[in-house]
Amino acid sequence: MKNRETWKSYLALIGFHIFFTIGYALVFGLGHPFARYYQPNQVIGVIMSAIGIALPMYIVAGYLYVIGRNSIQYVVVSSLKAAFLFTVVLLVFYGISYSINLEVFNRNGWLVYVLTNYPIAAVMNSFTLPSDMRSLWVIVTAFIPGLGFVFGVFLRTLTSGKGTDYYGS
């Protein structure tokens, strides 16, 4: 039963991620609203601003996920497992992109990671230096979708209350 709940959570997280990716691409295209603030060798500010935009979206997704559930049994544990699995998948894509660009800088190699984690990693389209693309601060972007989703799930389970049923009546 718990594995089934984990897969439901994982598929919901992927669904929210695809929804955000399509919506973000329709609004901003290939760019990022904070891309104009990028300065070579100073990527931390741009990455943190990208995280500042994406984190609330994933918190809302986790919150809405719990609201849409018929029962909240195993929801926190299954969401933690699903977020961990999703983060591992993003880290694998980051590792693939990083290893492609380890020897020779090729902007197309990073496209794998940018498309996989589009709402957050879209800011990488504005990076001009190879050292900025290879910055370890970029790896932080892989943790944000799962972290935001779990925080939203946890926030909703806290606000639902122990003495009430799932719908709060």
mmCIF file of C-alpha atoms in Angstrom:
data_model
loop_
_atom_site.group_PDB
_atom_site.id
_atom_site.type_symbol
_atom_site.label_atom_id
_atom_site.label_comp_id
_atom_site.label_asym_id
_atom_site.label_seq_id
_atom_site.Cartn_x
_atom_site.Cartn_y
_atom_site.Cartn_z
ATOM 1 C CA MET A 1 0.000 0.000 0.000
ATOM 2 C CA LYS A 2 2.784 2.431 0.861
ATOM 3 C CA ASN A 3 4.565 1.894 -2.468
ATOM 4 C CA ARG A 4 1.353 2.662 -4.321
ATOM 5 C CA GLU A 5 0.974 5.894 -2.359
ATOM 6 C CA THR A 6 4.590 6.792 -3.133
ATOM 7 C CA TRP A 7 3.998 6.322 -6.856
ATOM 8 C CA LYS A 8 0.835 8.429 -6.664
ATOM 9 C CA SER A 9 2.824 11.186 -4.982
ATOM 10 C CA TYR A 10 5.647 10.841 -7.497
ATOM 11 C CA LEU A 11 3.286 11.035 -10.467
ATOM 12 C CA ALA A 12 1.545 14.036 -8.914
ATOM 13 C CA LEU A 13 4.901 15.773 -8.468
ATOM 14 C CA ILE A 14 5.835 15.024 -12.080
ATOM 15 C CA GLY A 15 2.430 16.282 -13.218
ATOM 16 C CA PHE A 16 2.822 19.532 -11.292
ATOM 17 C CA HIS A 17 6.352 19.897 -12.648
ATOM 18 C CA ILE A 18 5.166 19.451 -16.246
ATOM 19 C CA PHE A 19 2.296 21.875 -15.641
ATOM 20 C CA PHE A 20 4.675 24.497 -14.234
ATOM 21 C CA THR A 21 7.148 23.913 -17.055
ATOM 22 C CA ILE A 22 4.530 24.470 -19.744
ATOM 23 C CA GLY A 23 3.052 27.498 -17.985
ATOM 24 C CA TYR A 24 6.456 29.012 -17.348
ATOM 25 C CA ALA A 25 7.540 28.439 -20.948
ATOM 26 C CA LEU A 26 4.371 30.082 -22.248
ATOM 27 C CA VAL A 27 4.858 33.133 -20.036
ATOM 28 C CA PHE A 28 8.622 33.670 -20.176
ATOM 29 C CA GLY A 29 9.784 31.649 -23.197
ATOM 30 C CA LEU A 30 13.437 30.638 -23.093
ATOM 31 C CA GLY A 31 14.425 33.432 -20.763
ATOM 32 C CA HIS A 32 14.037 34.158 -17.111
ATOM 33 C CA PRO A 33 12.663 37.355 -15.549
ATOM 34 C CA PHE A 34 15.877 37.879 -13.557
ATOM 35 C CA ALA A 35 18.286 36.970 -16.361
ATOM 36 C CA ARG A 36 19.159 40.609 -16.969
ATOM 37 C CA TYR A 37 20.730 40.767 -13.504
ATOM 38 C CA TYR A 38 23.275 38.089 -14.370
ATOM 39 C CA GLN A 39 26.890 39.161 -14.013
ATOM 40 C CA PRO A 40 29.781 36.876 -14.938
ATOM 41 C CA ASN A 41 31.290 34.990 -11.984
ATOM 42 C CA GLN A 42 28.400 36.002 -9.712
ATOM 43 C CA VAL A 43 25.741 33.341 -10.195
ATOM 44 C CA ILE A 44 24.509 32.968 -6.625
ATOM 45 C CA GLY A 45 22.132 35.941 -6.799
ATOM 46 C CA VAL A 46 20.535 34.872 -10.052
ATOM 47 C CA ILE A 47 20.133 31.284 -8.869
ATOM 48 C CA MET A 48 18.604 32.385 -5.560
ATOM 49 C CA SER A 49 16.154 34.636 -7.407
ATOM 50 C CA ALA A 50 15.179 31.706 -9.649
ATOM 51 C CA ILE A 51 14.638 29.617 -6.541
ATOM 52 C CA GLY A 52 12.590 32.451 -5.032
ATOM 53 C CA ILE A 53 10.191 32.241 -7.956
ATOM 54 C CA ALA A 54 9.989 28.445 -8.128
ATOM 55 C CA LEU A 55 9.817 27.493 -4.441
ATOM 56 C CA PRO A 56 6.367 29.033 -3.792
ATOM 57 C CA MET A 57 4.986 27.259 -6.875
ATOM 58 C CA TYR A 58 6.050 23.866 -5.534
ATOM 59 C CA ILE A 59 4.812 24.680 -2.030
ATOM 60 C CA VAL A 60 1.388 25.453 -3.497
ATOM 61 C CA ALA A 61 1.568 22.213 -5.501
ATOM 62 C CA GLY A 62 2.215 20.163 -2.356
ATOM 63 C CA TYR A 63 -0.540 21.983 -0.503
ATOM 64 C CA LEU A 64 -3.031 21.356 -3.309
ATOM 65 C CA TYR A 65 -1.942 17.737 -3.579
ATOM 66 C CA VAL A 66 -3.022 17.055 0.001
ATOM 67 C CA ILE A 67 -6.304 18.894 -0.530
ATOM 68 C CA GLY A 68 -7.039 16.657 -3.518
ATOM 69 C CA ARG A 69 -6.435 13.437 -1.595
ATOM 70 C CA ASN A 70 -9.305 11.329 -0.270
ATOM 71 C CA SER A 71 -7.324 10.310 2.792
ATOM 72 C CA ILE A 72 -4.131 11.642 4.253
ATOM 73 C CA GLN A 73 -2.881 8.294 5.488
ATOM 74 C CA TYR A 74 0.785 7.854 4.498
ATOM 75 C CA VAL A 75 0.741 11.203 2.660
ATOM 76 C CA VAL A 76 3.795 12.705 4.376
ATOM 77 C CA VAL A 77 5.938 9.575 4.130
ATOM 78 C CA SER A 78 4.944 8.906 0.527
ATOM 79 C CA SER A 79 5.576 12.545 -0.396
ATOM 80 C CA LEU A 80 9.021 12.422 1.203
ATOM 81 C CA LYS A 81 9.893 9.300 -0.765
ATOM 82 C CA ALA A 82 8.513 10.770 -3.996
ATOM 83 C CA ALA A 83 10.398 14.035 -3.505
ATOM 84 C CA PHE A 84 13.602 12.133 -2.807
ATOM 85 C CA LEU A 85 13.147 10.061 -5.969
ATOM 86 C CA PHE A 86 12.383 13.169 -8.031
ATOM 87 C CA THR A 87 15.463 14.931 -6.651
ATOM 88 C CA VAL A 88 17.630 11.925 -7.485
ATOM 89 C CA VAL A 89 16.308 11.958 -11.061
ATOM 90 C CA LEU A 90 17.110 15.671 -11.385
ATOM 91 C CA LEU A 91 20.579 15.070 -9.933
ATOM 92 C CA VAL A 92 21.166 12.306 -12.483
ATOM 93 C CA PHE A 93 20.229 14.678 -15.304
ATOM 94 C CA TYR A 94 22.491 17.318 -13.782
ATOM 95 C CA GLY A 95 25.315 14.781 -13.615
ATOM 96 C CA ILE A 96 24.779 13.799 -17.240
ATOM 97 C CA SER A 97 24.857 17.432 -18.340
ATOM 98 C CA TYR A 98 27.880 18.173 -16.184
ATOM 99 C CA SER A 99 29.810 15.177 -17.517
ATOM 100 C CA ILE A 100 28.981 16.103 -21.122
ATOM 101 C CA ASN A 101 30.475 19.536 -20.508
ATOM 102 C CA LEU A 102 33.419 18.443 -18.410
ATOM 103 C CA GLU A 103 35.977 18.298 -21.196
ATOM 104 C CA VAL A 104 34.586 20.684 -23.788
ATOM 105 C CA PHE A 105 32.068 23.414 -23.075
ATOM 106 C CA ASN A 106 28.974 22.850 -25.163
ATOM 107 C CA ARG A 107 25.872 24.875 -24.425
ATOM 108 C CA ASN A 108 23.662 22.147 -25.907
ATOM 109 C CA GLY A 109 24.863 19.682 -23.275
ATOM 110 C CA TRP A 110 23.242 21.773 -20.571
ATOM 111 C CA LEU A 111 19.987 21.741 -22.484
ATOM 112 C CA VAL A 112 19.264 18.280 -21.037
ATOM 113 C CA TYR A 113 19.232 19.665 -17.501
ATOM 114 C CA VAL A 114 17.569 22.956 -18.402
ATOM 115 C CA LEU A 115 14.640 21.166 -20.058
ATOM 116 C CA THR A 116 14.346 18.655 -17.227
ATOM 117 C CA ASN A 117 14.249 21.325 -14.527
ATOM 118 C CA TYR A 118 12.957 24.166 -16.662
ATOM 119 C CA PRO A 119 11.231 26.552 -14.273
ATOM 120 C CA ILE A 120 14.356 26.904 -12.139
ATOM 121 C CA ALA A 121 17.206 26.105 -14.498
ATOM 122 C CA ALA A 122 15.955 28.431 -17.255
ATOM 123 C CA VAL A 123 18.176 31.091 -15.738
ATOM 124 C CA MET A 124 21.140 29.074 -17.053
ATOM 125 C CA ASN A 125 20.222 30.159 -20.583
ATOM 126 C CA SER A 126 21.667 33.583 -19.763
ATOM 127 C CA PHE A 127 25.019 32.315 -18.440
ATOM 128 C CA THR A 128 27.891 33.239 -20.737
ATOM 129 C CA LEU A 129 30.925 31.778 -18.988
ATOM 130 C CA PRO A 130 31.639 28.027 -18.834
ATOM 131 C CA SER A 131 32.727 28.443 -15.212
ATOM 132 C CA ASP A 132 29.303 29.831 -14.340
ATOM 133 C CA MET A 133 27.558 26.858 -15.931
ATOM 134 C CA ARG A 134 29.794 24.499 -13.965
ATOM 135 C CA SER A 135 29.289 26.350 -10.695
ATOM 136 C CA LEU A 136 28.289 24.135 -7.794
ATOM 137 C CA TRP A 137 25.562 26.622 -6.929
ATOM 138 C CA VAL A 138 23.631 25.330 -9.939
ATOM 139 C CA ILE A 139 23.219 21.936 -8.266
ATOM 140 C CA VAL A 140 21.070 23.601 -5.592
ATOM 141 C CA THR A 141 18.342 24.002 -8.228
ATOM 142 C CA ALA A 142 17.847 20.224 -8.316
ATOM 143 C CA PHE A 143 16.655 20.138 -4.703
ATOM 144 C CA ILE A 144 13.997 22.852 -4.913
ATOM 145 C CA PRO A 145 11.045 21.017 -6.555
ATOM 146 C CA GLY A 146 11.097 18.163 -4.049
ATOM 147 C CA LEU A 147 11.774 20.432 -1.098
ATOM 148 C CA GLY A 148 8.928 22.779 -1.985
ATOM 149 C CA PHE A 149 6.510 19.911 -2.609
ATOM 150 C CA VAL A 150 7.262 18.280 0.752
ATOM 151 C CA PHE A 151 7.024 21.608 2.564
ATOM 152 C CA GLY A 152 3.600 22.227 0.999
ATOM 153 C CA VAL A 153 2.414 18.740 1.985
ATOM 154 C CA PHE A 154 3.716 19.225 5.511
ATOM 155 C CA LEU A 155 2.132 22.673 5.762
ATOM 156 C CA ARG A 156 -1.270 21.340 4.716
ATOM 157 C CA THR A 157 -1.153 18.381 7.095
ATOM 158 C CA LEU A 158 -0.285 20.754 9.938
ATOM 159 C CA THR A 159 -3.165 23.083 9.157
ATOM 160 C CA SER A 160 -5.702 20.273 8.753
ATOM 161 C CA GLY A 161 -5.747 19.615 12.507
ATOM 162 C CA LYS A 162 -5.789 16.317 14.378
ATOM 163 C CA GLY A 163 -9.355 16.470 15.660
ATOM 164 C CA THR A 164 -11.006 17.195 12.342
ATOM 165 C CA ASP A 165 -11.513 14.994 9.351
ATOM 166 C CA TYR A 166 -9.698 15.565 6.084
ATOM 167 C CA TYR A 167 -12.010 18.301 4.770
ATOM 168 C CA GLY A 168 -12.011 20.237 8.036
ATOM 169 C CA SER A 169 -15.717 19.852 8.795
#
